[in-house]
mmCIF file of C-alpha atoms in Angstrom:
data_model
loop_
_atom_site.group_PDB
_atom_site.id
_atom_site.type_symbol
_atom_site.label_atom_id
_atom_site.label_comp_id
_atom_site.label_asym_id
_atom_site.label_seq_id
_atom_site.Cartn_x
_atom_site.Cartn_y
_atom_site.Cartn_z
ATOM 1 C CA MET A 1 98.119 71.904 128.217
ATOM 2 C CA SER A 2 96.095 73.853 125.657
ATOM 3 C CA LYS A 3 97.543 74.532 122.229
ATOM 4 C CA PHE A 4 97.046 77.909 120.592
ATOM 5 C CA ALA A 5 97.482 79.443 117.145
ATOM 6 C CA THR A 6 97.213 82.948 115.755
ATOM 7 C CA ALA A 7 95.433 83.751 112.492
ATOM 8 C CA ILE A 8 95.679 87.002 110.545
ATOM 9 C CA ASN A 9 92.524 87.378 108.520
ATOM 10 C CA CYS A 10 90.116 89.800 106.890
ATOM 11 C CA MET A 11 87.534 91.128 109.340
ATOM 12 C CA ASP A 12 84.699 89.711 107.219
ATOM 13 C CA GLY A 13 82.599 87.799 109.751
ATOM 14 C CA ARG A 14 81.753 85.112 107.221
ATOM 15 C CA MET A 15 85.361 83.957 107.282
ATOM 16 C CA GLN A 16 85.993 83.713 111.028
ATOM 17 C CA ILE A 17 84.357 80.387 111.884
ATOM 18 C CA PRO A 18 85.565 78.541 108.751
ATOM 19 C CA VAL A 19 89.148 79.724 109.365
ATOM 20 C CA ILE A 20 89.009 78.747 113.042
ATOM 21 C CA VAL A 21 87.566 75.312 112.261
ATOM 22 C CA TYR A 22 90.117 74.711 109.497
ATOM 23 C CA LEU A 23 93.095 75.728 111.651
ATOM 24 C CA LYS A 24 91.911 73.742 114.666
ATOM 25 C CA ASN A 25 91.529 70.617 112.542
ATOM 26 C CA LYS A 26 94.632 70.969 110.391
ATOM 27 C CA TYR A 27 97.048 71.993 113.158
ATOM 28 C CA GLU A 28 95.359 70.257 116.107
ATOM 29 C CA VAL A 29 95.110 73.380 118.251
ATOM 30 C CA ASP A 30 92.506 74.093 120.899
ATOM 31 C CA TYR A 31 92.165 77.848 120.418
ATOM 32 C CA VAL A 32 92.787 80.361 117.633
ATOM 33 C CA ASP A 33 93.460 84.040 118.295
ATOM 34 C CA MET A 34 92.032 86.097 115.439
ATOM 35 C CA ILE A 35 93.775 89.270 114.324
ATOM 36 C CA THR A 36 91.474 91.003 111.870
ATOM 37 C CA SER A 37 91.295 94.178 109.841
ATOM 38 C CA PRO A 38 89.674 95.162 106.554
ATOM 39 C CA GLY A 39 91.515 93.883 103.480
ATOM 40 C CA THR A 40 94.318 92.258 105.468
ATOM 41 C CA ASN A 41 95.865 90.344 102.563
ATOM 42 C CA LYS A 42 96.059 93.504 100.437
ATOM 43 C CA VAL A 43 97.507 95.510 103.327
ATOM 44 C CA LEU A 44 100.163 92.850 103.945
ATOM 45 C CA ALA A 45 100.945 92.373 100.255
ATOM 46 C CA GLU A 46 101.330 96.063 99.467
ATOM 47 C CA SER A 47 103.162 97.005 102.695
ATOM 48 C CA LYS A 48 102.109 100.628 102.215
ATOM 49 C CA ASN A 49 99.933 101.301 105.261
ATOM 50 C CA LYS A 50 102.593 101.409 107.972
ATOM 51 C CA ALA A 51 100.121 102.151 110.762
ATOM 52 C CA VAL A 52 98.051 99.043 110.023
ATOM 53 C CA LEU A 53 101.185 96.909 109.567
ATOM 54 C CA GLU A 54 102.536 98.047 112.938
ATOM 55 C CA SER A 55 99.163 97.355 114.539
ATOM 56 C CA ILE A 56 99.046 93.833 113.107
ATOM 57 C CA LYS A 57 102.643 93.233 114.187
ATOM 58 C CA ARG A 58 101.877 94.437 117.722
ATOM 59 C CA TYR A 59 98.836 92.153 117.966
ATOM 60 C CA VAL A 60 100.819 89.172 116.678
ATOM 61 C CA GLU A 61 103.528 89.832 119.249
ATOM 62 C CA ILE A 62 100.938 89.978 122.034
ATOM 63 C CA SER A 63 99.279 86.791 120.867
ATOM 64 C CA VAL A 64 102.499 84.851 120.390
ATOM 65 C CA ASN A 65 104.395 86.139 123.413
ATOM 66 C CA LEU A 66 101.674 86.411 126.028
ATOM 67 C CA MET A 67 99.621 83.436 124.984
ATOM 68 C CA ALA A 68 102.631 81.207 124.188
ATOM 69 C CA GLN A 69 101.266 80.324 120.782
ATOM 70 C CA ASP A 70 102.416 77.168 119.051
ATOM 71 C CA SER A 71 101.815 78.516 115.547
ATOM 72 C CA LEU A 72 101.355 81.694 113.558
ATOM 73 C CA LEU A 73 98.853 80.936 110.828
ATOM 74 C CA SER A 74 97.220 83.029 108.159
ATOM 75 C CA ALA A 75 94.715 82.649 105.381
ATOM 76 C CA ASP A 76 97.735 83.435 103.213
ATOM 77 C CA ILE A 77 100.863 82.603 105.225
ATOM 78 C CA THR A 78 103.189 83.310 102.278
ATOM 79 C CA ILE A 79 102.148 86.954 102.184
ATOM 80 C CA VAL A 80 102.550 87.263 105.949
ATOM 81 C CA GLN A 81 106.024 85.744 105.906
ATOM 82 C CA GLN A 82 107.147 87.958 103.037
ATOM 83 C CA THR A 83 105.752 91.081 104.672
ATOM 84 C CA LEU A 84 107.331 90.383 108.047
ATOM 85 C CA GLN A 85 110.655 89.621 106.369
ATOM 86 C CA MET A 86 110.482 92.877 104.388
ATOM 87 C CA LYS A 87 109.772 94.787 107.606
ATOM 88 C CA LYS A 88 112.865 93.262 109.258
ATOM 89 C CA THR A 89 115.159 94.223 106.386
ATOM 90 C CA ARG A 90 114.047 97.866 106.182
#
């Protein structure tokens, strides 16, 4: 059975392949779903742009729920975890 992961990352094309390769090697997954938007880390850290946050959340839910992902990974997982936790408590 294939193993999947989800990465939340900046849309900068220079970062896609290195992030995919890193996550595949480190977490031994076969495929990585990429959720991208401009300045993702800033958007997640500031939690000001509700429309973008909801979009990212919706894409993560699709990736995790429909693709039965084994992991949710990010270039900066701490920021993602903090942002998602803040969203739950509001």
